[in-house]
XYZ file of C-alpha atoms in Angstrom:
213
model
C -68.825 19.698 89.770
C -70.815 18.873 87.146
C -70.481 22.290 85.265
C -66.754 21.906 85.701
C -66.620 18.439 84.233
C -68.641 20.045 81.030
C -66.180 22.908 81.127
C -63.105 20.316 81.316
C -64.357 18.354 78.401
C -64.896 21.587 76.295
C -61.509 22.525 76.905
C -60.183 19.336 76.003
C -61.869 19.015 72.777
C -60.570 22.560 72.251
C -57.236 21.696 72.637
C -58.006 18.584 70.522
C -59.267 20.337 67.732
C -56.219 22.918 68.120
C -53.712 20.082 68.182
C -55.215 18.702 64.988
C -55.442 22.077 63.362
C -51.548 22.471 64.250
C -50.676 19.206 63.319
C -52.314 19.725 59.551
C -50.887 22.982 59.256
C -47.568 21.974 60.421
C -47.732 19.011 57.876
C -48.409 21.246 55.033
C -45.568 23.407 56.021
C -43.310 20.617 56.524
C -44.233 19.352 53.150
C -43.609 22.724 51.624
C -40.229 22.770 53.405
C -39.412 19.247 52.324
C -39.989 20.088 48.614
C -37.734 23.195 48.943
C -35.133 21.175 50.391
C -35.273 18.795 47.718
C -35.030 21.528 45.277
C -32.252 22.807 46.996
C -30.534 19.585 46.980
C -30.847 18.978 43.303
C -29.320 22.526 42.769
C -26.596 21.832 45.011
C -25.801 18.275 43.413
C -25.985 20.138 40.035
C -23.625 23.021 41.406
C -21.295 20.315 42.776
C -21.458 18.275 39.288
C -20.433 21.382 37.236
C -17.559 22.023 39.839
C -16.571 18.572 39.544
C -16.632 18.662 35.912
C -14.427 21.761 35.807
C -12.029 20.178 38.521
C -11.290 17.268 36.183
C -10.778 19.724 33.280
C -13.545 18.312 31.309
C -14.928 21.566 30.294
C -11.345 23.088 29.563
C -10.857 20.253 27.072
C -14.125 19.531 25.542
C -15.724 23.123 25.528
C -18.849 24.195 27.056
C -20.985 21.286 27.947
C -24.989 21.594 28.574
C -26.090 19.106 31.632
C -29.703 18.852 32.580
C -30.143 18.579 36.474
C -30.806 14.744 37.318
C -28.990 13.188 34.319
C -27.983 9.675 35.045
C -25.335 9.649 32.523
C -22.213 8.785 34.060
C -19.678 10.255 31.327
C -21.321 13.425 29.754
C -18.874 13.389 27.363
C -19.745 10.109 25.930
C -22.953 8.858 27.210
C -22.697 5.366 25.528
C -19.559 4.689 27.846
C -17.896 3.502 24.661
C -14.025 3.663 24.026
C -13.253 6.500 21.477
C -9.960 5.778 19.247
C -8.122 8.570 18.147
C -6.670 8.297 14.673
C -2.653 8.091 14.754
C -0.234 8.339 11.862
C 3.115 6.575 11.683
C 5.997 7.740 9.161
C 8.117 4.948 9.797
C 5.741 1.956 9.646
C 3.085 0.940 6.777
C 0.949 -2.022 6.950
C -0.183 -4.780 4.835
C -2.255 -8.060 4.995
C 1.121 -10.277 4.891
C 3.042 -8.394 7.743
C 2.624 -6.488 10.756
C 4.667 -3.588 9.482
C 7.192 -2.879 6.925
C 10.027 -0.426 7.105
C 9.886 2.778 4.990
C 12.891 4.157 3.828
C 13.106 7.611 5.582
C 14.946 8.701 2.552
C 12.325 7.927 0.185
C 11.372 11.679 -0.382
C 14.855 12.905 -0.854
C 16.059 13.562 -4.035
C 19.322 11.983 -5.240
C 22.136 14.569 -5.127
C 25.783 15.036 -4.605
C 25.661 17.485 -1.790
C 29.304 18.492 -1.728
C 31.851 19.427 -4.371
C 33.746 16.355 -5.567
C 37.276 16.765 -4.957
C 40.463 14.903 -6.342
C 43.269 14.855 -3.902
C 46.257 15.109 -4.800
C 45.660 17.198 -7.915
C 47.382 16.722 -10.197
C 48.648 13.026 -9.718
C 50.371 10.136 -11.324
C 47.871 7.412 -12.121
C 50.498 5.051 -12.573
C 51.795 4.870 -8.947
C 49.676 2.597 -6.702
C 48.055 5.297 -4.424
C 47.044 7.508 -7.476
C 44.481 9.917 -6.028
C 41.500 10.080 -3.839
C 38.154 11.139 -4.998
C 35.814 12.587 -2.103
C 32.005 13.348 -2.257
C 28.967 13.303 -0.388
C 25.706 11.825 -1.372
C 22.029 12.651 -0.132
C 20.837 8.957 -0.093
C 21.815 5.517 -1.131
C 21.349 5.563 -5.093
C 22.837 4.208 -8.343
C 24.773 6.526 -10.381
C 27.817 6.319 -13.122
C 31.016 8.272 -13.330
C 32.064 9.312 -16.535
C 35.580 10.387 -17.379
C 36.242 12.674 -20.497
C 39.616 14.049 -21.907
C 40.093 17.405 -23.156
C 38.522 16.463 -26.681
C 35.119 15.686 -24.681
C 35.868 12.032 -25.709
C 34.573 9.753 -22.851
C 37.814 7.596 -21.850
C 36.221 5.550 -18.772
C 32.718 4.701 -17.123
C 31.888 3.086 -14.237
C 28.320 2.132 -12.491
C 27.751 2.264 -8.809
C 24.807 0.250 -7.380
C 22.540 1.783 -4.970
C 23.903 0.849 -1.164
C 27.289 -0.489 -2.490
C 30.924 0.889 -2.237
C 30.978 4.534 -3.476
C 26.826 4.727 -3.578
C 26.110 5.346 0.102
C 24.536 8.141 1.963
C 26.991 10.521 3.295
C 30.634 10.509 2.847
C 32.355 8.570 0.055
C 35.807 7.951 -1.130
C 37.150 6.327 -4.206
C 40.816 5.520 -5.146
C 41.770 6.419 -8.644
C 44.634 4.406 -10.132
C 45.272 2.027 -12.853
C 43.637 -0.885 -10.898
C 40.518 1.128 -10.139
C 40.181 1.870 -13.720
C 40.075 -1.721 -14.496
C 43.848 -1.493 -15.801
C 43.284 1.542 -18.058
C 46.092 3.889 -18.090
C 45.413 7.504 -18.605
C 47.901 9.517 -20.344
C 48.885 12.738 -18.925
C 46.818 15.652 -19.356
C 43.473 17.306 -17.887
C 40.553 15.313 -17.521
C 36.540 15.761 -16.472
C 34.971 13.667 -14.194
C 31.037 13.438 -14.226
C 28.375 12.264 -12.024
C 25.224 11.136 -14.024
C 21.969 9.799 -12.331
C 18.908 8.729 -14.830
C 20.865 10.873 -17.561
C 21.241 13.816 -15.568
C 24.393 15.552 -14.248
C 24.683 15.701 -10.663
C 28.279 17.039 -10.161
C 31.247 17.319 -12.137
C 35.004 18.424 -11.526
C 38.526 18.676 -13.200
C 41.871 16.475 -12.559
C 45.422 16.571 -13.881
C 47.224 13.382 -14.691
C 50.922 13.734 -14.614
C 53.183 11.565 -16.617
């Protein structure tokens, strides 16, 4: 009976030692497995983060971005999380200290020009009549200019100045009546005359008209 008790005690001790050994061994394995799981988790987080960036279109827009595992940056393109203002240009507005914006003339860079051949209708015509004739022409923009009328002897018999934006000096189509009243009461004698458009001493266009008696 005593021997059986000793045997049982030894068996219990052996089982205890085996249990301790298995516990320590499994704990070590569990620790290694846990470490491995952590590494896999980090790698998965990294992969998912890259996929998320691609799905959001970040890599396509900003190019290839190197990102370290474990980075705590919430915005990999702007780690300071600051708002970035894109530079913009406006063609129609200009800023000044005294105003929010001034309208810029869209035709500022357009050269003053007569864009169609000036025509007089009817031609020939009688200036002495009330209707006289109509001079039609097109301008590239609003600008000031002069119309000179010369006779066959190259003598200037009439000149009129048209102010920018006023009647006859506006962008697009213009029509002027030629009669005794429009020429300031001056009555042209019958004959051939030349009309010339002048801007800053430059001839922009010219034409010919015939006045009947």
